PDB file of C-alpha atoms in Angstrom:
ATOM      1  CA  MET A   1       3.025 -49.292  -4.239  1.00 59.00           C
ATOM      2  CA  SER A   2       5.116 -50.330  -7.199  1.00 74.00           C
ATOM      3  CA  LEU A   3       8.168 -48.337  -8.199  1.00 73.00           C
ATOM      4  CA  ARG A   4       6.511 -47.312 -11.457  1.00 70.00           C
ATOM      5  CA  LYS A   5       3.410 -45.955  -9.709  1.00 69.00           C
ATOM      6  CA  GLU A   6       5.547 -44.143  -7.164  1.00 72.00           C
ATOM      7  CA  MET A   7       7.587 -42.478  -9.920  1.00 68.00           C
ATOM      8  CA  LEU A   8       4.438 -41.412 -11.781  1.00 66.00           C
ATOM      9  CA  ARG A   9       2.923 -40.046  -8.579  1.00 67.00           C
ATOM     10  CA  LYS A  10       5.996 -37.863  -8.039  1.00 66.00           C
ATOM     11  CA  LEU A  11       6.142 -36.662 -11.645  1.00 67.00           C
ATOM     12  CA  ILE A  12       2.464 -36.038 -12.349  1.00 72.00           C
ATOM     13  CA  PHE A  13       0.658 -33.864  -9.845  1.00 80.00           C
ATOM     14  CA  SER A  14      -2.789 -32.339  -9.398  1.00 87.00           C
ATOM     15  CA  CYS A  15      -4.355 -29.507 -11.348  1.00 90.00           C
ATOM     16  CA  LYS A  16      -4.270 -27.479  -8.125  1.00 91.00           C
ATOM     17  CA  ASN A  17      -0.474 -27.768  -8.021  1.00 91.00           C
ATOM     18  CA  ALA A  18      -0.224 -27.086 -11.751  1.00 92.00           C
ATOM     19  CA  SER A  19      -2.320 -23.918 -11.489  1.00 92.00           C
ATOM     20  CA  ALA A  20      -0.125 -22.694  -8.626  1.00 93.00           C
ATOM     21  CA  LEU A  21       2.950 -23.181 -10.810  1.00 93.00           C
ATOM     22  CA  LEU A  22       1.243 -21.457 -13.737  1.00 92.00           C
ATOM     23  CA  GLU A  23       0.564 -18.454 -11.509  1.00 90.00           C
ATOM     24  CA  LYS A  24       4.112 -18.511 -10.171  1.00 91.00           C
ATOM     25  CA  GLN A  25       5.460 -18.706 -13.722  1.00 90.00           C
ATOM     26  CA  GLU A  26       3.785 -15.373 -14.537  1.00 85.00           C
ATOM     27  CA  HIS A  27       5.999 -13.576 -12.003  1.00 84.00           C
ATOM     28  CA  PHE A  28       9.082 -15.720 -11.423  1.00 90.00           C
ATOM     29  CA  LYS A  29      11.300 -18.142 -13.292  1.00 93.00           C
ATOM     30  CA  LEU A  30      10.460 -21.746 -12.429  1.00 92.00           C
ATOM     31  CA  GLY A  31      13.153 -24.201 -11.442  1.00 93.00           C
ATOM     32  CA  LYS A  32      14.100 -27.016 -13.796  1.00 94.00           C
ATOM     33  CA  VAL A  33      12.137 -29.676 -11.881  1.00 89.00           C
ATOM     34  CA  GLU A  34       9.069 -27.416 -11.705  1.00 91.00           C
ATOM     35  CA  ARG A  35       9.232 -26.733 -15.452  1.00 93.00           C
ATOM     36  CA  VAL A  36       9.489 -30.455 -16.256  1.00 90.00           C
ATOM     37  CA  LYS A  37       6.628 -31.379 -13.917  1.00 89.00           C
ATOM     38  CA  LEU A  38       4.447 -28.615 -15.312  1.00 92.00           C
ATOM     39  CA  ALA A  39       5.213 -29.590 -18.907  1.00 92.00           C
ATOM     40  CA  MET A  40       4.369 -33.226 -18.159  1.00 88.00           C
ATOM     41  CA  HIS A  41       1.114 -32.255 -16.486  1.00 90.00           C
ATOM     42  CA  LYS A  42       0.084 -29.960 -19.352  1.00 90.00           C
ATOM     43  CA  SER A  43       0.891 -32.687 -21.864  1.00 88.00           C
ATOM     44  CA  VAL A  44      -1.970 -34.759 -20.434  1.00 86.00           C
ATOM     45  CA  CYS A  45      -4.324 -32.071 -19.087  1.00 89.00           C
ATOM     46  CA  SER A  46      -6.238 -29.926 -21.562  1.00 90.00           C
ATOM     47  CA  ALA A  47      -7.940 -27.997 -18.736  1.00 92.00           C
ATOM     48  CA  CYS A  48      -4.597 -26.717 -17.459  1.00 92.00           C
ATOM     49  CA  ARG A  49      -3.457 -25.821 -20.968  1.00 93.00           C
ATOM     50  CA  LYS A  50      -6.646 -23.797 -21.401  1.00 94.00           C
ATOM     51  CA  PHE A  51      -6.195 -22.205 -17.948  1.00 92.00           C
ATOM     52  CA  GLU A  52      -2.657 -21.166 -18.884  1.00 93.00           C
ATOM     53  CA  LYS A  53      -3.858 -19.558 -22.110  1.00 92.00           C
ATOM     54  CA  LYS A  54      -6.751 -17.698 -20.449  1.00 90.00           C
ATOM     55  CA  ASN A  55      -4.567 -16.615 -17.525  1.00 88.00           C
ATOM     56  CA  LYS A  56      -2.011 -15.119 -19.913  1.00 88.00           C
ATOM     57  CA  GLU A  57      -4.738 -13.356 -21.907  1.00 87.00           C
ATOM     58  CA  PHE A  58      -6.182 -11.916 -18.704  1.00 87.00           C
ATOM     59  CA  GLY A  59      -2.774 -10.724 -17.494  1.00 86.00           C
ATOM     60  CA  ASP A  60      -2.037  -9.099 -20.840  1.00 85.00           C
ATOM     61  CA  ALA A  61      -5.450  -7.393 -20.956  1.00 84.00           C
ATOM     62  CA  LEU A  62      -5.085  -6.137 -17.401  1.00 84.00           C
ATOM     63  CA  SER A  63      -1.601  -4.762 -18.080  1.00 84.00           C
ATOM     64  CA  ILE A  64      -2.827  -2.892 -21.144  1.00 81.00           C
ATOM     65  CA  ALA A  65      -5.858  -1.551 -19.284  1.00 79.00           C
ATOM     66  CA  LEU A  66      -3.755  -0.341 -16.357  1.00 78.00           C
ATOM     67  CA  LYS A  67      -1.334   1.413 -18.698  1.00 77.00           C
ATOM     68  CA  GLU A  68      -4.227   3.123 -20.483  1.00 74.00           C
ATOM     69  CA  GLU A  69      -5.752   4.229 -17.199  1.00 70.00           C
ATOM     70  CA  GLU A  70      -2.441   5.514 -15.848  1.00 70.00           C
ATOM     71  CA  ASN A  71      -1.921   7.549 -19.004  1.00 66.00           C
ATOM     72  CA  SER A  72      -5.438   8.971 -19.031  1.00 66.00           C
ATOM     73  CA  LYS A  73      -5.787   9.624 -15.289  1.00 63.00           C
ATOM     74  CA  LYS A  74      -2.284  10.988 -14.675  1.00 62.00           C
ATOM     75  CA  GLY A  75      -1.027   8.245 -12.400  1.00 57.00           C
ATOM     76  CA  LYS A  76      -4.237   7.264 -10.609  1.00 60.00           C
ATOM     77  CA  LYS A  77      -4.361   3.476 -10.480  1.00 59.00           C
ATOM     78  CA  TYR A  78      -7.929   2.373 -10.989  1.00 66.00           C
ATOM     79  CA  LEU A  79      -9.990   1.065 -13.864  1.00 68.00           C
ATOM     80  CA  SER A  80     -12.849   3.022 -15.384  1.00 72.00           C
ATOM     81  CA  GLU A  81     -16.170   1.306 -15.965  1.00 77.00           C
ATOM     82  CA  VAL A  82     -15.492   1.377 -19.716  1.00 77.00           C
ATOM     83  CA  THR A  83     -12.173  -0.432 -19.276  1.00 75.00           C
ATOM     84  CA  LYS A  84     -13.748  -2.988 -16.921  1.00 77.00           C
ATOM     85  CA  SER A  85     -16.475  -3.655 -19.495  1.00 81.00           C
ATOM     86  CA  ARG A  86     -13.906  -4.145 -22.276  1.00 78.00           C
ATOM     87  CA  ILE A  87     -12.015  -6.696 -20.178  1.00 79.00           C
ATOM     88  CA  LYS A  88     -15.230  -8.565 -19.336  1.00 80.00           C
ATOM     89  CA  LEU A  89     -16.275  -8.651 -23.002  1.00 77.00           C
ATOM     90  CA  LYS A  90     -12.915 -10.061 -24.033  1.00 74.00           C
ATOM     91  CA  PHE A  91     -13.366 -13.048 -21.727  1.00 76.00           C
ATOM     92  CA  GLN A  92     -16.976 -13.742 -22.607  1.00 72.00           C
ATOM     93  CA  LYS A  93     -15.916 -14.906 -26.078  1.00 62.00           C
TER      94      LYS A  93
END
């Protein structure tokens, strides 16, 4: 394999690896190399950019729903059917 192809193979990785980093990024700070690799992958992969956007929207909606439920149910951590329906409707758009 040529040096150029080898370098590209190490820099650009699969959508599976990118989605794992996107999930990790939601909870932890990525290292410099991980951030660069992820940015390079997203620059050429519209599916992963869309996944990142939808994943963030889902996380935000879930956080809001859990806070609402905790406030209304005095600390019980579950989602009502109404809240579940609202989350589902948001992602059917």
